[in-house]
Coordinates of C-alpha atoms in Angstrom, one line a residue:
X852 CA 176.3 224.7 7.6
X853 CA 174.0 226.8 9.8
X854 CA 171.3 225.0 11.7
X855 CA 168.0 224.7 10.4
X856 CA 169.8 225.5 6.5
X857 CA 168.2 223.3 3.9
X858 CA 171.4 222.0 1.9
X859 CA 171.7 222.6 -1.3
X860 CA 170.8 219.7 -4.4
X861 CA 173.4 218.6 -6.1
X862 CA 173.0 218.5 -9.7
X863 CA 173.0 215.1 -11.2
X864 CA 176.0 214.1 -13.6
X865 CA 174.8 214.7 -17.4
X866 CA 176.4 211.1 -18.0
X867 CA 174.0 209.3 -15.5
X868 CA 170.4 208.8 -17.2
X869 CA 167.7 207.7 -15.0
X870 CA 163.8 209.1 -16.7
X871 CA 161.5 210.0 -13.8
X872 CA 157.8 208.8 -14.5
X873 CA 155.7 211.1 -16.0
X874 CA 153.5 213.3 -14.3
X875 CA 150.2 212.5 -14.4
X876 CA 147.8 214.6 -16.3
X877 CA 143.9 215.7 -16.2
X878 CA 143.8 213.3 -19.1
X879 CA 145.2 210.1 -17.1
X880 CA 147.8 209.9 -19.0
X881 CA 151.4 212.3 -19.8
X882 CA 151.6 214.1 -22.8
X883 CA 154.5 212.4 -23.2
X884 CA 153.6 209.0 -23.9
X885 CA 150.4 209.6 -26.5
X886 CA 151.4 213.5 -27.8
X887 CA 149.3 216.6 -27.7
X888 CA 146.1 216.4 -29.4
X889 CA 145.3 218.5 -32.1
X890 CA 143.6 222.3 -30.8
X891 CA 144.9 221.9 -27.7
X892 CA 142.8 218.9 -26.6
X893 CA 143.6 215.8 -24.6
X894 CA 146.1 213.7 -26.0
X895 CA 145.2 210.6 -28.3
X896 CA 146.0 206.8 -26.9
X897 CA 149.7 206.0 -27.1
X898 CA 150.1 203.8 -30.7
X899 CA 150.8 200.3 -30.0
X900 CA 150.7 199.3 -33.5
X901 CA 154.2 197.7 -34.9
X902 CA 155.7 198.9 -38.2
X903 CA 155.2 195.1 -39.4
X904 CA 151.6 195.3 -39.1
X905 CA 150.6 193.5 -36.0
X906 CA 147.4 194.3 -34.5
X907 CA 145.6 195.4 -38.3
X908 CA 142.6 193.6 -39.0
X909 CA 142.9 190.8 -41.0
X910 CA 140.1 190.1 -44.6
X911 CA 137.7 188.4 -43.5
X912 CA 137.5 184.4 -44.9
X913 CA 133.8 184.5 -45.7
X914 CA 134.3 187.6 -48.2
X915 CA 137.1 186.5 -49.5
X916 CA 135.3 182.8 -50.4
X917 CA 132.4 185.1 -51.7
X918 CA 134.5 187.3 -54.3
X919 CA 135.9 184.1 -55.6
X920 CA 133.3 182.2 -55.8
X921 CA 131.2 184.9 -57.5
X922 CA 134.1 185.8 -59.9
X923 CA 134.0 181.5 -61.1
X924 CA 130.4 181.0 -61.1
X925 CA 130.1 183.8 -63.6
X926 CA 132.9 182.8 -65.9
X927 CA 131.6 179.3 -65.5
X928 CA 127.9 180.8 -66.8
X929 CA 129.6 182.9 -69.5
X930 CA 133.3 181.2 -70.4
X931 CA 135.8 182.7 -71.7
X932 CA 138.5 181.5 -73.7
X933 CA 140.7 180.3 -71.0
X934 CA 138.0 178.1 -69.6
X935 CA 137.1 177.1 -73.0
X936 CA 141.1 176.0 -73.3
X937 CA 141.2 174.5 -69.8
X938 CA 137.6 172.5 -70.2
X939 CA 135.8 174.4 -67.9
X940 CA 132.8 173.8 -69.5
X941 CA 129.4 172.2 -68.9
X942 CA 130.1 170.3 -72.5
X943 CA 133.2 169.0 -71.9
X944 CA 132.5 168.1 -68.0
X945 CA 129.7 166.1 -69.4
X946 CA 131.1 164.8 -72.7
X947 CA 131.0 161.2 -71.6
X948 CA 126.8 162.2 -70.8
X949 CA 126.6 164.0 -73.9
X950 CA 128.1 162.4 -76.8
X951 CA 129.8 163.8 -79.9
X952 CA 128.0 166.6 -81.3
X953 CA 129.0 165.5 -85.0
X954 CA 127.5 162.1 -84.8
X955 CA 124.0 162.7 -83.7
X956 CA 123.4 167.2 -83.3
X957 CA 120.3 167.4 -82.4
X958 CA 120.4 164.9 -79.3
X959 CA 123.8 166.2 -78.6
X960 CA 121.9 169.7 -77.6
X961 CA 118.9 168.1 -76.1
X962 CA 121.2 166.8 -73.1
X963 CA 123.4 169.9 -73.2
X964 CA 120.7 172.2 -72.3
X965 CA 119.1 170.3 -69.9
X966 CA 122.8 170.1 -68.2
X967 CA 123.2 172.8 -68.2
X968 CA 120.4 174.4 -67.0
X969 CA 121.2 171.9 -63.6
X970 CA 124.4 172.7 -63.3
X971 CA 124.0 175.9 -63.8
X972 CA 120.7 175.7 -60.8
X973 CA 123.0 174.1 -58.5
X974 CA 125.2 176.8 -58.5
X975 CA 123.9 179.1 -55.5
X976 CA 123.6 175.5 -53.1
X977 CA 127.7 175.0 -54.1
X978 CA 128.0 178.8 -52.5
X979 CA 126.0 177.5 -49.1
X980 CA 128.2 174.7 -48.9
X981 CA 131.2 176.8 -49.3
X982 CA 130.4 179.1 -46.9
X983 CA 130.2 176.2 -44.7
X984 CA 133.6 175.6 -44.4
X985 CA 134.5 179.8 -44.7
X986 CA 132.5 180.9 -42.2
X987 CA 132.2 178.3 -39.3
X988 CA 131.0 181.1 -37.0
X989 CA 127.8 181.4 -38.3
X990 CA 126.9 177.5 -37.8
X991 CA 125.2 176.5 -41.3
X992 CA 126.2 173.1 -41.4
X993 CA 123.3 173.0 -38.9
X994 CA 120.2 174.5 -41.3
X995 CA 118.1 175.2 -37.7
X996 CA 120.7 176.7 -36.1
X997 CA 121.7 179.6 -38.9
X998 CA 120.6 183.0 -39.4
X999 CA 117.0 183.6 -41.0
X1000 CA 118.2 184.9 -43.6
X1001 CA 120.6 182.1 -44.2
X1002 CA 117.5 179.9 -43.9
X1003 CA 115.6 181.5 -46.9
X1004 CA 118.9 181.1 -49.3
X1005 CA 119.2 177.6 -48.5
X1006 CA 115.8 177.2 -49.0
X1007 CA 115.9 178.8 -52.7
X1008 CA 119.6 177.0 -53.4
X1009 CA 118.0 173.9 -52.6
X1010 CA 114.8 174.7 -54.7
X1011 CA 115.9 175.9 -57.8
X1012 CA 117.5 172.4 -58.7
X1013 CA 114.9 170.5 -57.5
X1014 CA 112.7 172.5 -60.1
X1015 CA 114.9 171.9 -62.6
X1016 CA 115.5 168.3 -62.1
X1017 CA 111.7 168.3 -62.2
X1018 CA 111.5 170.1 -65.4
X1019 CA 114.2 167.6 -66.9
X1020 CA 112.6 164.8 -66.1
X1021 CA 109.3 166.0 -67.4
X1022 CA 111.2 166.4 -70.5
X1023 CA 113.0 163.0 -71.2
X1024 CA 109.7 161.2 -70.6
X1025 CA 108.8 159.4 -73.6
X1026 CA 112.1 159.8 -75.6
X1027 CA 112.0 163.6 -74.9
X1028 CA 108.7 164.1 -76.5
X1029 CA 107.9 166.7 -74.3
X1030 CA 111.5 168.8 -74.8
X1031 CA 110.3 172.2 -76.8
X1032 CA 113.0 171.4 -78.9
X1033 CA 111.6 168.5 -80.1
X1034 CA 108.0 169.7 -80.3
X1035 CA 109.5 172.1 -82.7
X1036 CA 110.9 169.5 -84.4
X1037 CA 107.8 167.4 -84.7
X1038 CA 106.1 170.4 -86.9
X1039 CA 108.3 169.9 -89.8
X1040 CA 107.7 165.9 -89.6
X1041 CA 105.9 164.0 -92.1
X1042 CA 102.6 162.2 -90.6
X1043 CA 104.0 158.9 -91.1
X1044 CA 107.3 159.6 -89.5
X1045 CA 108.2 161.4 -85.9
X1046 CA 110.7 163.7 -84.9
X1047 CA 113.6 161.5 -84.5
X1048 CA 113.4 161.3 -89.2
X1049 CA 113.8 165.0 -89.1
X1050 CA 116.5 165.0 -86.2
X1051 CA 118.0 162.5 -88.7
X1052 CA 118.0 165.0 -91.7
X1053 CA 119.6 167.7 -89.5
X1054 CA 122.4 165.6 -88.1
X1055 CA 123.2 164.8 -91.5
X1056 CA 123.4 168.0 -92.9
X1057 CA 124.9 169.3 -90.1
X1058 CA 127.9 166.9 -90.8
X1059 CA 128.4 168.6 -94.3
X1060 CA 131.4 170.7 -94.8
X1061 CA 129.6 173.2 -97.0
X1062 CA 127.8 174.7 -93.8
X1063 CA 127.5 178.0 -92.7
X1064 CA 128.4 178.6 -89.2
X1065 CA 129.7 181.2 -87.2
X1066 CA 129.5 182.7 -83.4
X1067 CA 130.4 182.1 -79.9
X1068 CA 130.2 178.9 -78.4
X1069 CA 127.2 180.4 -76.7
X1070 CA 125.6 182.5 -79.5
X1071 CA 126.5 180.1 -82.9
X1072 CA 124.7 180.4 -85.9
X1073 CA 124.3 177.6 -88.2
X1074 CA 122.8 177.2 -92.3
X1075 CA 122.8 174.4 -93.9
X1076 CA 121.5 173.5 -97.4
X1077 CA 117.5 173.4 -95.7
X1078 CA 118.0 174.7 -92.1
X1079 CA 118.4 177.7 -90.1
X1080 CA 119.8 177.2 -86.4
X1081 CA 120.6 179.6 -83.4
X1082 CA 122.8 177.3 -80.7
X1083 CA 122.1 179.1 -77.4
X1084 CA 123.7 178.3 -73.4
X1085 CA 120.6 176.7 -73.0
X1086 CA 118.4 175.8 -76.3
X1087 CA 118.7 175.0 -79.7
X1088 CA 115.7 177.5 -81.8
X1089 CA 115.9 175.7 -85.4
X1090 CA 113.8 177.0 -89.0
X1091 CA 113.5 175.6 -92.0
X1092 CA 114.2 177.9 -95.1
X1093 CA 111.3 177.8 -97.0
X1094 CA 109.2 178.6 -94.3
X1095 CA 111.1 181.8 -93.2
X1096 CA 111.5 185.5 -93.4
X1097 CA 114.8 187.1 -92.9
X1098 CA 115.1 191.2 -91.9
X1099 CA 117.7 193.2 -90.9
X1100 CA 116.6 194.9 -87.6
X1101 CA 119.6 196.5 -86.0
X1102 CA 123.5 197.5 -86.9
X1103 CA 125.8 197.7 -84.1
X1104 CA 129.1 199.4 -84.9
X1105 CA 132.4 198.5 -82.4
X1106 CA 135.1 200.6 -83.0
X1107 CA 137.4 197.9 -82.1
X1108 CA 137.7 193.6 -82.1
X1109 CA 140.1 191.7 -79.9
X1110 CA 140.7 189.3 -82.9
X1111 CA 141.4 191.6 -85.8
X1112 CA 142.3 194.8 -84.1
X1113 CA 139.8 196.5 -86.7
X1114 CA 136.7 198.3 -86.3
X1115 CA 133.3 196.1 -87.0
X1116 CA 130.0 196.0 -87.8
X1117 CA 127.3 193.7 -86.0
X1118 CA 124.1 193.1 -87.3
X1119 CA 120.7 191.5 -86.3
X1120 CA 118.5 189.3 -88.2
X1121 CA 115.3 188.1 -87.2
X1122 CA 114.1 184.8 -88.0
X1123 CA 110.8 184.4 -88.3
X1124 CA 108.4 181.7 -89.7
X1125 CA 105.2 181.5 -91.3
X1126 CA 104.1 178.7 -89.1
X1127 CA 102.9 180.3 -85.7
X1128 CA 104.1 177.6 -83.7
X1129 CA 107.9 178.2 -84.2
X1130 CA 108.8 181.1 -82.2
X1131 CA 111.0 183.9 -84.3
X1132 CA 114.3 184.4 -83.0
X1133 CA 117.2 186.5 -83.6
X1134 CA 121.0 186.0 -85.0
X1135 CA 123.8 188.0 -84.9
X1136 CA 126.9 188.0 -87.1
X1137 CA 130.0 190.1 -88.3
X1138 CA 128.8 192.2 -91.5
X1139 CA 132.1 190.9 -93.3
X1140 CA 130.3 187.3 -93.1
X1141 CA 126.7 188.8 -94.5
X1142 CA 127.6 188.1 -97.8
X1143 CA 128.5 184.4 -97.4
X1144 CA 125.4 184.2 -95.2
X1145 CA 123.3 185.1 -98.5
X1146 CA 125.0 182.7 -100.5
X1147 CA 123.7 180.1 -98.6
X1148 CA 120.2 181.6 -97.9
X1149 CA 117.8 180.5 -100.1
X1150 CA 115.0 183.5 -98.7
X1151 CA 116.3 187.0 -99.6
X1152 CA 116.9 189.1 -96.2
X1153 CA 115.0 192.5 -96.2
X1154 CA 116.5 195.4 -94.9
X1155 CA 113.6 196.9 -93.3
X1156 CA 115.5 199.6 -90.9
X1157 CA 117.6 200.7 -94.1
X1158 CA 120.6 199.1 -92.5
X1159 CA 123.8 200.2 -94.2
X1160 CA 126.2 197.5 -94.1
X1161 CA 129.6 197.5 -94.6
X1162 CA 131.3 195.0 -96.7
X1163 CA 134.6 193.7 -96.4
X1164 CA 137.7 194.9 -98.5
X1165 CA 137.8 192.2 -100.7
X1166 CA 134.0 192.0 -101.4
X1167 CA 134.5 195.6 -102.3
X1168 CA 137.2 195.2 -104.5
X1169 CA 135.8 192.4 -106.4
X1170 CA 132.4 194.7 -107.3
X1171 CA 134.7 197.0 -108.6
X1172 CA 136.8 194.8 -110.3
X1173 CA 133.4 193.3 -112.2
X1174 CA 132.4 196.7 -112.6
X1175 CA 135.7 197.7 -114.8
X1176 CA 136.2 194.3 -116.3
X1177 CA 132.8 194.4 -118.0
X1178 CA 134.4 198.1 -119.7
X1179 CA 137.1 196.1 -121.1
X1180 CA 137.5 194.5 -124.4
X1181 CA 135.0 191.2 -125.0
X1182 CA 135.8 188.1 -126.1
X1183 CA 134.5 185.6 -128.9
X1184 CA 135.2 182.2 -128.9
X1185 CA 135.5 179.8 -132.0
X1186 CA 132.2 178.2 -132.5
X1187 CA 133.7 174.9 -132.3
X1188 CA 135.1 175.8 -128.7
X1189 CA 133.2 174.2 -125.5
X1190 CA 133.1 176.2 -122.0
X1191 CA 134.5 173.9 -119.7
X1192 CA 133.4 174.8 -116.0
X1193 CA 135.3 176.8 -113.4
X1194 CA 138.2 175.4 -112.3
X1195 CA 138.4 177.8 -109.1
X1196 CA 134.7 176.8 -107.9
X1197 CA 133.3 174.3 -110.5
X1198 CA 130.0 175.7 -110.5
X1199 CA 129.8 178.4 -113.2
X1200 CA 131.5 178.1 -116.9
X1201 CA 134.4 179.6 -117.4
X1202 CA 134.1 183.4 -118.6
X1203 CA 136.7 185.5 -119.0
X1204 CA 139.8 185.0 -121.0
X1205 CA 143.0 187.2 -120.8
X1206 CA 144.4 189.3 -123.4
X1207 CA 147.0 191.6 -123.7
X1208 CA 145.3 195.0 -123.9
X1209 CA 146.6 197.5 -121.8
X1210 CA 150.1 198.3 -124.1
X1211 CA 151.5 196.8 -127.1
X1212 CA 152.6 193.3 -127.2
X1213 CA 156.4 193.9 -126.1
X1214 CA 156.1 196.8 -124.2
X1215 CA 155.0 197.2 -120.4
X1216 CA 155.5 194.4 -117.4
X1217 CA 152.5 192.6 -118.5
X1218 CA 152.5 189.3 -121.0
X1219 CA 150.3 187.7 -123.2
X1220 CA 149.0 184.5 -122.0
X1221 CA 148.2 181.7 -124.3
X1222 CA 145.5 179.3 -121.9
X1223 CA 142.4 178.4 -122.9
X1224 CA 139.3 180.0 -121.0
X1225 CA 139.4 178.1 -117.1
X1226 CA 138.2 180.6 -114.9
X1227 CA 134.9 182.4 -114.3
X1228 CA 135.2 186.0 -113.5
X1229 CA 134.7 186.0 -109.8
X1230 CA 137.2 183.7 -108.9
X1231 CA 139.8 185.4 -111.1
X1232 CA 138.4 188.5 -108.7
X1233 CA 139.4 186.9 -105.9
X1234 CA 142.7 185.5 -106.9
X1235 CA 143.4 189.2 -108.5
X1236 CA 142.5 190.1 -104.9
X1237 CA 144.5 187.4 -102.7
X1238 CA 147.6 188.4 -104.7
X1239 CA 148.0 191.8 -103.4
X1240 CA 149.6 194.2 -100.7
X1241 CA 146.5 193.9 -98.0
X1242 CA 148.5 196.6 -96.2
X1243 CA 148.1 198.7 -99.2
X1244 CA 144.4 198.7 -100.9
X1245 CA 145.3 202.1 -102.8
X1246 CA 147.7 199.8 -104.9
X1247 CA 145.3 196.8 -106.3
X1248 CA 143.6 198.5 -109.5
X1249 CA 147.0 199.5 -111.0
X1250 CA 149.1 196.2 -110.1
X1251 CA 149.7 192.9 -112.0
X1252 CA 149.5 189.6 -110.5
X1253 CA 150.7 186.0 -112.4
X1254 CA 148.0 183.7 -114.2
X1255 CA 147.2 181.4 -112.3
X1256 CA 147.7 178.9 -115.0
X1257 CA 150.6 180.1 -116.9
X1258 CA 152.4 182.7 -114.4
X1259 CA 151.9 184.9 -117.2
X1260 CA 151.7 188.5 -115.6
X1261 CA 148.4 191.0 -116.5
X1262 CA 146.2 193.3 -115.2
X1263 CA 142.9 194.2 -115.0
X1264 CA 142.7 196.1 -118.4
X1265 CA 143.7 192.6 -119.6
X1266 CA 140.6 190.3 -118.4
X1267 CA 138.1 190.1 -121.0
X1268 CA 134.5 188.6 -120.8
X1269 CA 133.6 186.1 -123.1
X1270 CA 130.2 186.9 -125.0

């Protein structure tokens, strides 16, 4: 090799790999390691972040606590039928407190709204307490050192029961003289007896199994033979019948019920009485349960608003069954012949008697049946009714169904009124 030649490099072997470090760019870093940026730009920051998720920020505790809690305290206000089923509720948390709601119903409501109302208060002080624990950061164990806002919450968490258990208190002085329930109570007493005679009356009817009641657990509606009562989360708003005024004031329609799968109708009826001292309130109910609402009504509820309300299948049926049985053929009975009463409700005289009318005697499916007059007409409705395809209303009118003395089969050209 000549002197002063620079000697060739010799290529390294393909096999051999050795990476030389990158070059170092106007970016501070080699377009290698982060990629080119998009237009031409610097390049981004190389990715450190794993494909198993290390290094991605975690939920945080405190909102975490806060969803839950939230999501608890407001099934807890309004439960559902799980908590209902597990005994997440004030009534059953407190049974030993309250009592049984059968043996004495008015005092069994004077101690559940006033529990609840304080458990229900000392909700927002059980979320400060919480929050304790999920977010130590913020140091609200110690009141002084937490944020402001932190210091008004507490401050309100800590109020709103202490009102409350004020409030109670006020109210059980005396033998809860001073509840509103009971006030409302003492207006229907007689002046030589308190409140406690009348609460007396009501637990006692209340313990009848000819009641009307119907409604959530947080919305119930209750009729006995003299009283009208609205069971609320928190109060009981009670009536007396012959002091009221019943109207229809709104129809809700819902296209679809969880229980039934059918459309509904909802109406509202406002209670009002003619004593100014017992506040009106309102009651809602299915319109399939109007008619046994009126049944044990003793004041007749206007329909102001022009309300149409939609009966149920079978209380349609049996007005058109009455209607076409009163076409038919009537009945005479012997003169020597007593009525005995209805042996489906015993509270009428019997009424109809069937006869054999629609064909000739041995023609047809239907028989002749041979009892003695036992039913009034609208219970043999009814059993006409219960006896049928309920998948298939277009069917009823032209079916037969058995006696339900004799078994005997007829139809409804066959009942006959007795005049």
């Amino acid at each position: 090799m000549p002197r002063g030649a620079v000697p060739a490099r010799v290529p390294r072997p393909s096999s051999a790999w050795s990476p030389e470090p990158p070059e170092p760019s106007a970016c501070g870093w080699s377009s290698v390691a982060g990629g080119a940026a998009p237009g031409g730009g610097c390049p981004g920051p190389p990715n450190t972040t794993t494909a198993t998720g290390e290094g991605a920020p975690m939920d945080s505790p405190a909102a975490t606590f806060t969803l839950a809690y939230v999501v608890l305290a407001v099934c807890f206000v309004f439960p559902p039928n799980e908590f209902h089923s597990a005994g997440l509720t004030v009534p059953n948390l407190l049974s030993g407190w309250l009592g049984i709601e059968d043996a004495a119903f008015v005092q069994f409501h004077l101690r559940r709204g006033a529990g609840t109302l304080l458990a229900h208060a000392l909700l927002p002080l059980g979320y400060y307490v919480g929050m304790c624990f999920a977010a130590p950061e913020k140091q609200l164990c110690s009141v002084y050192q937490a944020p402001n806002g932190w210091k008004i919450f507490f401050l309100l968490a800590v109020l709103a029961p202490t009102i409350v258990g004020i409030l109670i208190y006020y109210w059980s002085l005396n033998g809860w003289r001073n509840h509103p329930l009971v006030k409302t109570i003492s207006l229907y007493a007689l002046p030589q007896s308190g409140w406690r005679a009348v609460a007396s009356s009501i637990n006692t009817e209340f313990r009848r199994i000819d009641k009307f009641a119907t409604g959530a657990p947080g919305a119930r509606v209750i009729v006995t033979d003299t009283w009208i009562m609205k069971v609320t989360t928190y109060s009981l708003h009670i009536a007396q019948q012959q002091d009221i005024h019943l109207t229809v004031v709104e129809s809700r329609q819902h296209e679809l019920i969880p229980d039934s799968n059918m459309p509904a109708q909802f109406l509202t009826i406002r209670v009002a009485s003619v004593n100014p001292n017992v506040k009106s309130f309102d009651i809602r109910l299915n319109s399939s349960e109007y008619g046994e609402l009126r049944e044990k009504l003793h004041a007749p509820i206007r329909n102001v608003a022009n309300v149409v309300i939609h009966q149920t299948l079978s209380d349609l049926f049996l007005e058109t069954f009455t209607s076409l049985v009163e076409m038919n053929q009537t009945y005479s009975v012997p003169s020597n012949q007593e009525l005995d009463p209805c042996i489906g409700c015993m509270q009428t005289s019997a009424n109809i008697k069937l006869l054999k009318n629609c064909q000739e005697p041995n023609e047809g499916e239907c028989q002749q049946c041979y009892c003695r007059p036992m039913w009034c007409l609208t219970c043999m409705g009814k059993w006409f009714a219960s006896r049928q395809d309920q998948q298939h209303p277009e069917t009823w009118l032209a079916s037969c169904v058995p006696c339900p003395t004799c078994r005997a089969k007829f139809c409804i050209l066959d009942v006959c009124v007795i005049r």
